[in-house]
mmCIF file of C-alpha atoms in Angstrom:
data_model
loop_
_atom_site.group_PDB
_atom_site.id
_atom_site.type_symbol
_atom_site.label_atom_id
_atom_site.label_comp_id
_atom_site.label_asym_id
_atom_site.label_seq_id
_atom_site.Cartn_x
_atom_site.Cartn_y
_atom_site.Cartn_z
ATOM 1 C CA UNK X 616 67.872 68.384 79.108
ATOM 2 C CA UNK X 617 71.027 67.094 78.129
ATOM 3 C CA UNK X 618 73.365 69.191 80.467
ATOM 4 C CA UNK X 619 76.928 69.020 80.046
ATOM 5 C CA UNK X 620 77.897 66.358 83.246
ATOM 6 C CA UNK X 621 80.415 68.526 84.637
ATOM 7 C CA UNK X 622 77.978 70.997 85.724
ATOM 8 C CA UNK X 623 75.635 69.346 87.960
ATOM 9 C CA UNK X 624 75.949 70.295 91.360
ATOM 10 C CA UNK X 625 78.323 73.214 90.586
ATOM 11 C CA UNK X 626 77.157 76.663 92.475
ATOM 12 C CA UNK X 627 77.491 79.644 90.818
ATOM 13 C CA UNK X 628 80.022 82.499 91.777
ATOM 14 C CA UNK X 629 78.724 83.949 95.190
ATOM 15 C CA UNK X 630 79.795 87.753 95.484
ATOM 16 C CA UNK X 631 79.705 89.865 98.572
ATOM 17 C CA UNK X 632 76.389 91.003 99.579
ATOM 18 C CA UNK X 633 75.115 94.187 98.391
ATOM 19 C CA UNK X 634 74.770 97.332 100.100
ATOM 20 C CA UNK X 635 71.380 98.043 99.661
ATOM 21 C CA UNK X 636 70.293 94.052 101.178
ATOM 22 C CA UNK X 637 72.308 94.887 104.054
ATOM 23 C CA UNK X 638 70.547 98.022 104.507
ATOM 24 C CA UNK X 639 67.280 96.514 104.071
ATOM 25 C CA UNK X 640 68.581 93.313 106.626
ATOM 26 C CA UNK X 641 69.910 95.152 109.666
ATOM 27 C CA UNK X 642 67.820 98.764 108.872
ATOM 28 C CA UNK X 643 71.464 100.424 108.925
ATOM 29 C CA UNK X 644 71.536 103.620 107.116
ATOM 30 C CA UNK X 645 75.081 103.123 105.986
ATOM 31 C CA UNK X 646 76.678 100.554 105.539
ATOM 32 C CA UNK X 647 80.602 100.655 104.256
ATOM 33 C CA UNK X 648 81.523 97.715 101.520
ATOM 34 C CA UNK X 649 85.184 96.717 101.696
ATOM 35 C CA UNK X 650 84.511 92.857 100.647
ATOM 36 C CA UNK X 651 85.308 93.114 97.109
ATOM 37 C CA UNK X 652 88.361 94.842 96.588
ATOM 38 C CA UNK X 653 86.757 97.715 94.677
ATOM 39 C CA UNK X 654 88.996 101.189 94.980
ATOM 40 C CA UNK X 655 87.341 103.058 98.108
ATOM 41 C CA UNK X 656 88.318 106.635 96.510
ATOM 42 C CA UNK X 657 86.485 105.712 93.175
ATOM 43 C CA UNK X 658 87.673 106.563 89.443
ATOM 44 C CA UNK X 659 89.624 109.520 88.138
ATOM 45 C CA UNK X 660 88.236 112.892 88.339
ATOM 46 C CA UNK X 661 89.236 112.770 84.958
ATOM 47 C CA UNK X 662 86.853 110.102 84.176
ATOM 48 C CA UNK X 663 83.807 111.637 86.490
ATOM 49 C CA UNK X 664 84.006 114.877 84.384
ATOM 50 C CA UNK X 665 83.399 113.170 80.909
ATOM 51 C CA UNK X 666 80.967 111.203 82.117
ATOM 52 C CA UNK X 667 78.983 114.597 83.162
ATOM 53 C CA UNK X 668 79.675 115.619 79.362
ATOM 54 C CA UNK X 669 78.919 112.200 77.672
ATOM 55 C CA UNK X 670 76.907 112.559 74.682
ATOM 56 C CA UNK X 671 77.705 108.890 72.875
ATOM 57 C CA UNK X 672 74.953 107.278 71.026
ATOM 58 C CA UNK X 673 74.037 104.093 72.802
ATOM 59 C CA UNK X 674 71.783 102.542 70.288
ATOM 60 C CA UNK X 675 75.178 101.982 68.147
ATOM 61 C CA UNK X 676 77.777 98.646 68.570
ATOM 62 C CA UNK X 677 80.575 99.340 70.019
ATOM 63 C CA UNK X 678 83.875 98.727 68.144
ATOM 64 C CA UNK X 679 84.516 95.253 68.621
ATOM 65 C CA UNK X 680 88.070 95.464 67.825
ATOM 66 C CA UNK X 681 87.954 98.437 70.884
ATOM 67 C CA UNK X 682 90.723 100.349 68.287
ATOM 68 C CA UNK X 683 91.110 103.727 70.661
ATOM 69 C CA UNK X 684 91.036 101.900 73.956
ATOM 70 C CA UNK X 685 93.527 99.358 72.414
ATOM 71 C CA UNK X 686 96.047 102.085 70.955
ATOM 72 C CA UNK X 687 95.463 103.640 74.203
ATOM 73 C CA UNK X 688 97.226 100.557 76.272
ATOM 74 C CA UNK X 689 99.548 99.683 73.784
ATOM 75 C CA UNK X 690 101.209 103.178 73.744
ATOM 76 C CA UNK X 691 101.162 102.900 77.463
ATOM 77 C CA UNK X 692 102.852 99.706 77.536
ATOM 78 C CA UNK X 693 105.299 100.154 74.625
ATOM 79 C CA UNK X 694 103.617 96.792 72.957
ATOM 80 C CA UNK X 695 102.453 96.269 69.859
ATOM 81 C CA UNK X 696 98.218 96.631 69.246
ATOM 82 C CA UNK X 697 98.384 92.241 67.845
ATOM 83 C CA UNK X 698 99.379 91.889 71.596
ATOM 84 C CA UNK X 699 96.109 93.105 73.433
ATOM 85 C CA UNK X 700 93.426 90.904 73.944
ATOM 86 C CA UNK X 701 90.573 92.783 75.389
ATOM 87 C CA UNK X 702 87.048 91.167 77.819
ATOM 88 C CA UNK X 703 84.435 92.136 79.589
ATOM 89 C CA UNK X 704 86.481 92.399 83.275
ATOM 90 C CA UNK X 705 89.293 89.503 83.659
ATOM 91 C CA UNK X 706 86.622 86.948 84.121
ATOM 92 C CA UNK X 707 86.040 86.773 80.280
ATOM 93 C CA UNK X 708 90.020 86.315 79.654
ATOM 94 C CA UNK X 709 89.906 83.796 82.016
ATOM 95 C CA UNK X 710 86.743 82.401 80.087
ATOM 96 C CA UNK X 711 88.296 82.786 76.625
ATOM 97 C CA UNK X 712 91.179 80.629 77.721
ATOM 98 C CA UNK X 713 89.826 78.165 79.291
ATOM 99 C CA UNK X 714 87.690 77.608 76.422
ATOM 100 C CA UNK X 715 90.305 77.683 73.902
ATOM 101 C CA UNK X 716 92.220 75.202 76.134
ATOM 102 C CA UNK X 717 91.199 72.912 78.483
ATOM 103 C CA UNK X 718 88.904 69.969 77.992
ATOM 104 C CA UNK X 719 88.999 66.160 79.152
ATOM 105 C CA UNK X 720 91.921 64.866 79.021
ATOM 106 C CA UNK X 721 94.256 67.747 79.724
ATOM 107 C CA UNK X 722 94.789 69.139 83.244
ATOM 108 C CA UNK X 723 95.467 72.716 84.356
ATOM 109 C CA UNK X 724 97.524 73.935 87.879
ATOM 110 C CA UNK X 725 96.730 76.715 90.266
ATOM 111 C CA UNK X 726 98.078 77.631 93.930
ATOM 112 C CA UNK X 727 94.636 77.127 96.603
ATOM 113 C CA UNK X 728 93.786 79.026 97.923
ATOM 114 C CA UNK X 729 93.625 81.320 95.079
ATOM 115 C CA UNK X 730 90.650 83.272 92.956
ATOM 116 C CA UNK X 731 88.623 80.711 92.557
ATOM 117 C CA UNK X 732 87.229 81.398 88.665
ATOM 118 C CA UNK X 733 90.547 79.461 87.654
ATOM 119 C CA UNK X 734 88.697 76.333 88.731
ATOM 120 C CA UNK X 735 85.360 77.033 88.115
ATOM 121 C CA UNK X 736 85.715 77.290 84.523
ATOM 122 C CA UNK X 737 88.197 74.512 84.301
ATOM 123 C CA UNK X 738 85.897 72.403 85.966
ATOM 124 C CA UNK X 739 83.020 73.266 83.046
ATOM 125 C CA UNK X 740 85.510 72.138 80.617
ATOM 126 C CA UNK X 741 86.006 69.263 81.751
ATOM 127 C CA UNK X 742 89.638 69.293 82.686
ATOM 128 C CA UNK X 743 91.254 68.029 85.436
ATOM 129 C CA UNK X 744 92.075 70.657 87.860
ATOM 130 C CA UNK X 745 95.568 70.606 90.405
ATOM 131 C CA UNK X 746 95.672 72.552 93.298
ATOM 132 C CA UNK X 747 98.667 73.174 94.454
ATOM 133 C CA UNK X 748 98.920 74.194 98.719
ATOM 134 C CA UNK X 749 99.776 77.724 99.392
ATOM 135 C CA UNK X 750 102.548 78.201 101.869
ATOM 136 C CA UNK X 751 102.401 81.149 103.891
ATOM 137 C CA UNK X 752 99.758 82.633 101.623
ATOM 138 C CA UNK X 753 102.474 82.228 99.056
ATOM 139 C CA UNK X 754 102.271 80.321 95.528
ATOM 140 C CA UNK X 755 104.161 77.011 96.053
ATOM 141 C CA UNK X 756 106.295 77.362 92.742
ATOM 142 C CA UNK X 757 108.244 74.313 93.248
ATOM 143 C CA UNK X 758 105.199 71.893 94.057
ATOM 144 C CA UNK X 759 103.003 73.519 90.909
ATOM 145 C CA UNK X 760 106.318 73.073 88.743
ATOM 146 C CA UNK X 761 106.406 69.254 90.143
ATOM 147 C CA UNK X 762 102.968 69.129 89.123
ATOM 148 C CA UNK X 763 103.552 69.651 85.651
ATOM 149 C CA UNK X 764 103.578 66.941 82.893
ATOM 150 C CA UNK X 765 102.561 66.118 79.373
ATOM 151 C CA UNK X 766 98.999 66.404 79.650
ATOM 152 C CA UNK X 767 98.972 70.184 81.187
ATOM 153 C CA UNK X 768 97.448 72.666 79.344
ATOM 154 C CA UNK X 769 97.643 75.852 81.595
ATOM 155 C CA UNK X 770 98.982 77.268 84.624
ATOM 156 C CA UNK X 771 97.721 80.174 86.929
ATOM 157 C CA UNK X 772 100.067 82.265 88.312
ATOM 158 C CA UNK X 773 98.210 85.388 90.456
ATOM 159 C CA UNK X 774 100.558 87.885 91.649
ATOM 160 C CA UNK X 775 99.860 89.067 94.008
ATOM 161 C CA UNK X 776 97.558 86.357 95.150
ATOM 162 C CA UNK X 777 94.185 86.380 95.858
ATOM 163 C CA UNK X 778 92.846 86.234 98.571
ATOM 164 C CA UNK X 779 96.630 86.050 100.288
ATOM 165 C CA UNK X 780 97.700 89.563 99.054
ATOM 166 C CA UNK X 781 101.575 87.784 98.509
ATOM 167 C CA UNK X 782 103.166 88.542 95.265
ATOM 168 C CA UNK X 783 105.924 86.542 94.042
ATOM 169 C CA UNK X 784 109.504 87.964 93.119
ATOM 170 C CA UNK X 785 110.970 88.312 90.256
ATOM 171 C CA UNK X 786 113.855 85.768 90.616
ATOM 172 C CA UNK X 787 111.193 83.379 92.467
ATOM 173 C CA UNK X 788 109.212 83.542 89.240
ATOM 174 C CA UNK X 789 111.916 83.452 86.432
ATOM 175 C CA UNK X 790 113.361 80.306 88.462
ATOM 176 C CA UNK X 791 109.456 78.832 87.933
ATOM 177 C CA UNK X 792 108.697 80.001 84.363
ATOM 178 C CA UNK X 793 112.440 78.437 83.739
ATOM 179 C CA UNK X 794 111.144 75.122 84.360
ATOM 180 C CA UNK X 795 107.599 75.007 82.216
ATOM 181 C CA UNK X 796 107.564 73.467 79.292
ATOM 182 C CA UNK X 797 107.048 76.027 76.005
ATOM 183 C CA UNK X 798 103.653 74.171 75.276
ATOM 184 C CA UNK X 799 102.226 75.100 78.967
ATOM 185 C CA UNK X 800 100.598 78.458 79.052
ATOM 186 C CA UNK X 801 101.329 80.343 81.870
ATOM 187 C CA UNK X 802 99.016 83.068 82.779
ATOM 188 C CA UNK X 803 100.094 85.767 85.330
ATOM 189 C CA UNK X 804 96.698 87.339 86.822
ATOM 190 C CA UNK X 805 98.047 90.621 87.723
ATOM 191 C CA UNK X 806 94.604 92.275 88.770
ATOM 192 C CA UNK X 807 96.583 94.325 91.423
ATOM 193 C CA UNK X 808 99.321 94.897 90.425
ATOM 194 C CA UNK X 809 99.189 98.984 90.277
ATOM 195 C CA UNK X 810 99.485 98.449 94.257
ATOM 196 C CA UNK X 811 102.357 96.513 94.615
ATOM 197 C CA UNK X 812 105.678 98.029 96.397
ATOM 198 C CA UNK X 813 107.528 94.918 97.265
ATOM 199 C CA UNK X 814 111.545 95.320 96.620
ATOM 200 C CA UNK X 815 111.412 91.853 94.903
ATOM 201 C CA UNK X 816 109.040 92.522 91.915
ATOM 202 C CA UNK X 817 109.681 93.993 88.684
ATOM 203 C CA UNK X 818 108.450 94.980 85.783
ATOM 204 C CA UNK X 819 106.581 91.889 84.360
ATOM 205 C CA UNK X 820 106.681 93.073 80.264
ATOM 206 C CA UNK X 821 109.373 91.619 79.601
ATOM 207 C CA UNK X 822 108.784 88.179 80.392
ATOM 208 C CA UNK X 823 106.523 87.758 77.416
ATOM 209 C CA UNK X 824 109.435 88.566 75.240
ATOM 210 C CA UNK X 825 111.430 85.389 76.753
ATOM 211 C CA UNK X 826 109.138 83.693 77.758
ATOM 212 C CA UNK X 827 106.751 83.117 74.408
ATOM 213 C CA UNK X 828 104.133 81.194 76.470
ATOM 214 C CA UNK X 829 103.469 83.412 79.690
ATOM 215 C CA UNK X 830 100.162 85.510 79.045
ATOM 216 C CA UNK X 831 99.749 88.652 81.199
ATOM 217 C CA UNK X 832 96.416 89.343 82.673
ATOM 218 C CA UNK X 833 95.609 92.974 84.182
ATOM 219 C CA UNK X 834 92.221 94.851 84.786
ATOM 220 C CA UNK X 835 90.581 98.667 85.078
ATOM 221 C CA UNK X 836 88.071 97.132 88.050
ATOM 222 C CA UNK X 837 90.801 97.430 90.633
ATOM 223 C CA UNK X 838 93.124 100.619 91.301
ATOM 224 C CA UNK X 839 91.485 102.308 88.163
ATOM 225 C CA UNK X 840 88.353 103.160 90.242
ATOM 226 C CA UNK X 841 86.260 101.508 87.451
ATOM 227 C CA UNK X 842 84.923 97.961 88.196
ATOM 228 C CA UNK X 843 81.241 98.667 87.096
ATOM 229 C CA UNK X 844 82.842 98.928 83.648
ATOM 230 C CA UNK X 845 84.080 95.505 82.906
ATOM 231 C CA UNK X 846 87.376 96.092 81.284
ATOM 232 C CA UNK X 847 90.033 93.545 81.666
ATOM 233 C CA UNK X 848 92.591 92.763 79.519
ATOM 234 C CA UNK X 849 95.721 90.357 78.235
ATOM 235 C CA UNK X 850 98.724 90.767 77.088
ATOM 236 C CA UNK X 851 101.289 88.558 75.414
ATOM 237 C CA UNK X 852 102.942 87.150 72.021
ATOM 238 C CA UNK X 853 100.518 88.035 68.543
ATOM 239 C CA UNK X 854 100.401 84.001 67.842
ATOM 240 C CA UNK X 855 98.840 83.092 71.219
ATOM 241 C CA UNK X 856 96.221 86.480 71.461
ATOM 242 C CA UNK X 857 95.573 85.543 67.706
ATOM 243 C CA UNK X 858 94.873 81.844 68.736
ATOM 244 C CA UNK X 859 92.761 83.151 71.285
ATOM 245 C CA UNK X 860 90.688 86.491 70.065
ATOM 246 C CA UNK X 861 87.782 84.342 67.432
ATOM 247 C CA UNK X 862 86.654 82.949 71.247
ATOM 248 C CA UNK X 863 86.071 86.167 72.416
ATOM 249 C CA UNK X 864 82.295 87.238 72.133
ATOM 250 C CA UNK X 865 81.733 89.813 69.650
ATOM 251 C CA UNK X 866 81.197 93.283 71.195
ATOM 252 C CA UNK X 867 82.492 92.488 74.460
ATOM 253 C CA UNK X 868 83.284 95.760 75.511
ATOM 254 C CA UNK X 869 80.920 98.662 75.855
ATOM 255 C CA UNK X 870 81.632 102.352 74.130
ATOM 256 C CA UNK X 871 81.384 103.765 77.047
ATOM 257 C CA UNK X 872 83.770 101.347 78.751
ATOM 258 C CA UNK X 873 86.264 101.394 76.230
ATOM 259 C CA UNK X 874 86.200 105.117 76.466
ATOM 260 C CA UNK X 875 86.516 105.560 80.218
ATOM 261 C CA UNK X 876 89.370 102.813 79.846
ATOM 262 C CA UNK X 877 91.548 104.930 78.067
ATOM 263 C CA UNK X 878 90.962 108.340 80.082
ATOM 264 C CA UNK X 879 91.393 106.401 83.369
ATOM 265 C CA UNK X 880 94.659 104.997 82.021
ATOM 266 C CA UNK X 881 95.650 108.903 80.634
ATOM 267 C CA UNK X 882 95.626 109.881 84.740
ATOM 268 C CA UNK X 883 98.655 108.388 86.213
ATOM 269 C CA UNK X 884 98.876 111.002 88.914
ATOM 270 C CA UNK X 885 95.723 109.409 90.215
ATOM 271 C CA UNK X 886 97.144 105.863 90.451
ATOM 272 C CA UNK X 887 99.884 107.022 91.870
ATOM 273 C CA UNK X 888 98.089 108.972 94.957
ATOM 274 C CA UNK X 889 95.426 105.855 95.253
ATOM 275 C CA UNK X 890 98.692 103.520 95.770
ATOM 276 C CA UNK X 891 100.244 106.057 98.089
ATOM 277 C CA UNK X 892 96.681 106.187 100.751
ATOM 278 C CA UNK X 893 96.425 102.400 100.333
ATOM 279 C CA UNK X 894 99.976 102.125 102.185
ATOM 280 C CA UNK X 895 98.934 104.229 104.815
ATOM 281 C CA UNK X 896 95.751 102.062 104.981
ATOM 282 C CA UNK X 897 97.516 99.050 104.958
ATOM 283 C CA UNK X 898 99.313 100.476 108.205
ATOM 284 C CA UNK X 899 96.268 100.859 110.107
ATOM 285 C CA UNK X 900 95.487 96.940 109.408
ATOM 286 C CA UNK X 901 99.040 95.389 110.081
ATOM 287 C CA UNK X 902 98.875 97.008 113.646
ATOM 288 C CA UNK X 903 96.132 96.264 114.682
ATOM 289 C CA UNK X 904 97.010 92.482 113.668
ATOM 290 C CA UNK X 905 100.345 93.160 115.485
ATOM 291 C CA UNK X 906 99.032 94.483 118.420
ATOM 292 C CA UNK X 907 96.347 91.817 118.846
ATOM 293 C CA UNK X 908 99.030 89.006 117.529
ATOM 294 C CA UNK X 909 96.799 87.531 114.849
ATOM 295 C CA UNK X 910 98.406 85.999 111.664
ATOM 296 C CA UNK X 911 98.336 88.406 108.688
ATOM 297 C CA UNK X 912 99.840 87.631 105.422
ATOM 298 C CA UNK X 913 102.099 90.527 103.914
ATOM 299 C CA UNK X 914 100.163 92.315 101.330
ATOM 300 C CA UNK X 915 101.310 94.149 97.897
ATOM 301 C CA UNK X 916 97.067 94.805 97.275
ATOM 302 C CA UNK X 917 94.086 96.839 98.136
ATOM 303 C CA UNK X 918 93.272 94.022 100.906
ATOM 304 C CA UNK X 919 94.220 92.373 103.653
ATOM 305 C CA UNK X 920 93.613 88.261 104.315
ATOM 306 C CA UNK X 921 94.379 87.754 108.252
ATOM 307 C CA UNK X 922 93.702 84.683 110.756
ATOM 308 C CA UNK X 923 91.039 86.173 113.675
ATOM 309 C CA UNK X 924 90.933 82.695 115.824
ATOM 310 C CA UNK X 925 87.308 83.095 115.265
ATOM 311 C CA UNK X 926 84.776 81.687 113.248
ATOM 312 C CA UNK X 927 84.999 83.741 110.120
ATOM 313 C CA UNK X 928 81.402 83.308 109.131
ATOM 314 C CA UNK X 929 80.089 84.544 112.810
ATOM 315 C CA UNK X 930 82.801 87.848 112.002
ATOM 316 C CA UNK X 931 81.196 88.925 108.808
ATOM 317 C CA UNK X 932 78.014 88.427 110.214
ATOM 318 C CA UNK X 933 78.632 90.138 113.350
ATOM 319 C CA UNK X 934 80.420 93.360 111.657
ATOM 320 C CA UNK X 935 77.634 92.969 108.741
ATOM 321 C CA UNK X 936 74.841 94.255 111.662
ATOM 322 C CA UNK X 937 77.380 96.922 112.653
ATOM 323 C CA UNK X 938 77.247 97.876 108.575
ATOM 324 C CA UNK X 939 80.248 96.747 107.481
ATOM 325 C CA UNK X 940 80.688 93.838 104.821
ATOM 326 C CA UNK X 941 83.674 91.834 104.455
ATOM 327 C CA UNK X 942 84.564 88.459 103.021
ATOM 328 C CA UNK X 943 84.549 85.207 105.093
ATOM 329 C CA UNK X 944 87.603 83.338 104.642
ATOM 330 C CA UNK X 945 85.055 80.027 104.798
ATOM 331 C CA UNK X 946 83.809 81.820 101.308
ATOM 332 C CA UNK X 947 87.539 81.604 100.377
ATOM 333 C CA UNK X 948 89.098 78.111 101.008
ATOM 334 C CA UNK X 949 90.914 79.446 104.080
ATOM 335 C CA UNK X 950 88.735 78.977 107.857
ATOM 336 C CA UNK X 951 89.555 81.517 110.645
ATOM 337 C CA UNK X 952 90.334 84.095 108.459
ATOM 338 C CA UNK X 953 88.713 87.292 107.012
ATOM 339 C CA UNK X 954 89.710 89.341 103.995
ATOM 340 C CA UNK X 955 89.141 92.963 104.342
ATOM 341 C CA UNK X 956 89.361 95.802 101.317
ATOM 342 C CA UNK X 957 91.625 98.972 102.353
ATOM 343 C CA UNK X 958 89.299 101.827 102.742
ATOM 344 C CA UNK X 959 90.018 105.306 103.094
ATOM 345 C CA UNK X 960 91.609 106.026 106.284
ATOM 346 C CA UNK X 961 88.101 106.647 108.624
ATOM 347 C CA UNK X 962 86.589 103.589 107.249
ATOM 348 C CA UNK X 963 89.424 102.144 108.185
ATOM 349 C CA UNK X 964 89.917 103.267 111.572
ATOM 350 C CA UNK X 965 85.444 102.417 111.800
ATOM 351 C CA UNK X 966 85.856 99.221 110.740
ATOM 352 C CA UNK X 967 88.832 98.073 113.170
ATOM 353 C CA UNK X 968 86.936 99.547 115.765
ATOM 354 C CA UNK X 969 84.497 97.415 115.763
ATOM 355 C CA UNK X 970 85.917 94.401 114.832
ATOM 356 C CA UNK X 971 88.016 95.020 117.923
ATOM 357 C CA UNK X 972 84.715 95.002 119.418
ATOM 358 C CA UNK X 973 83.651 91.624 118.013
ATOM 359 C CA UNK X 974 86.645 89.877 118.663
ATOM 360 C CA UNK X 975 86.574 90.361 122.269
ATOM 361 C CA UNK X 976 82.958 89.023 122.324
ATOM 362 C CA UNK X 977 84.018 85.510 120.878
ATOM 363 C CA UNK X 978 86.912 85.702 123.520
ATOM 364 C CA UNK X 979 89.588 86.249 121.074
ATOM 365 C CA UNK X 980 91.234 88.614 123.571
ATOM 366 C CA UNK X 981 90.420 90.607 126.939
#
């Protein structure tokens, strides 16, 4: 077979386990999943009821061109429709660029640790990839500025980061986007941002309008309740979603995804009372880091990405028996540390229990 060089000895993308293996592993009856950053209190009621009433024929294509779910976001946004770019979950924006993009002889920058598909599909294009040190969990802007040259292609910016949780202000990131070149894409993965509460940020839209060559990247999987769905989406100047829609895949989106989409996005009530319950969350996990003094980075997500002074591996596996799956920071660059999703507040309170538990059998504290 005449594989494509690049790709020999790459792994593929390694999720968090699934509930029902860890079930069948331990014999647990439940077991809670807050690995994957998934919203614990599900999709709008909104959305549940149609799905009761759904009568769509599924031996039909969808719309390709996804025309309600598009007018549907662009009304919410106040952009025009030419500015969408719609894929199955972000992963296929991320795809799509890279594609269009990168290849040998160009190289593309990203903050490490970060979310690692940046790299992975750089890395099947045969670009070379620069990883740019996080500092404090937070994107090095300088460093990944410093990095730039003539042969960059594209830059990742993910705000807030992930696995950190740290978003970057807005007068952090107009200082950064001031120094890229206006033939360097710069993409700002903004998966979470429907959580984010920190003073510093603002509204992002209106970078794309002075800055021609940022790319905004946001998602239904996270604080929409809908991840099973696969709806991501881009948004940013006609020219560059123009250059980049004939690589998307034809069909990419469902009708039924496309349809839940835009109902989900109708219920902004909802958002707004998920984002409220993951600060109180978020409370339970920053004392119980500040009571036990272990390193947390300050998060504007549905997570958490803290320092145990354990092994992280031998903490997921030891909470995994106790039916609770996490993420490993080994999984995620970052050694000693464990990222946790933001449950509802008894999870919550479960979880730390027991954790509590494990840390004082690897002598973490008394």
């Amino acid at each position: 077979m005449k594989w494509k060089q690049q790709i020999h000895g790459m792994k593929a993308y390694q999720p968090g386990k699934p509930i029902a293996e860890v079930q069948r592993e331990f014999g647990l009856k439940e077991v809670i999943k807050l690995a994957s950053n998934e919203n614990p209190f599900g999709c709008s009621p909104k959305v549940t009821a149609y799905l009761k009433d759904d009568a769509t024929n599924h031996a039909i294509y969808p719309d390709g061109y996804a025309q309600n779910l598009r007018t549907a976001v662009a009304d919410h946004l106040g952009v025009k429709e030419t500015q969408l770019l719609f894929g199955n979950g972000s992963d296929d924006i991320i795809t799509m660029i890279t594609r269009a993009l990168l290849y040998p002889g160009v190289n593309t920058i990203m903050a490490d640790p970060s979310f690692s598909q940046y790299w992975h599909n750089a890395e099947i294009e045969g670009a070379e990839i620069r990883k740019i040190p996080c500092i404090e969990g937070a994107h090095d802007l300088d460093a990944m500025a410093a990095a730039i040259d003539d042969k960059t292609s594209v830059v990742w910016v993910c705000s807030p980061n992930n696995p950190t949780g740290v978003v970057i202000p807005d007068a952090d990131l107009r200082a950064f986007l001031n120094k890229v070149p206006s033939d360097v894409l710069v993409i700002l993965d903004e998966a979470y941002l429907e959580y984010v509460t920190h003073p510093g940020h603002k509204e992002t839209l209106p970078l794309i309008n002075e800055y021609p060559n940022v790319l905004l990247m946001r998602t239904f999987s996270k604080a929409y309740g809908l991840a099973s769905f696969r709806v991501g989406y881009a948004i940013g100047q006609p020219e560059i979603i123009a250059k980049l829609d004939p690589v998307r895949a034809p069909f990419n989106n469902t009708i039924l995804s496309q349809s839940v989409a835009a109902i989900a996005l109708s219920d902004q009530d909802y958002i707004k009372a998920c984002r409220e319950a993951n600060e109180k969350g978020k409370k339970q996990y920053v004392e119980f880091c500040e009571k036990h003094n272990l390193n947390y980075y300050p998060s504007d997500t549905n997570f958490i990405f803290f320092n145990t002074r354990a092994d992280s591996d031998v903490v997921f596996n030891e909470l995994m028996k106790r039916g609770f799956i996490i993420r490993s920071g080994n999984a995620l660059g970052a050694p000693g540390f464990i990222r946790i999703t933001i449950g509802t507040e008894a999870q919550n309170a479960a979880l730390l229990s027991h954790l509590e538990e494990v840390l004082k059998e690897q002598g973490v504290f008394a």
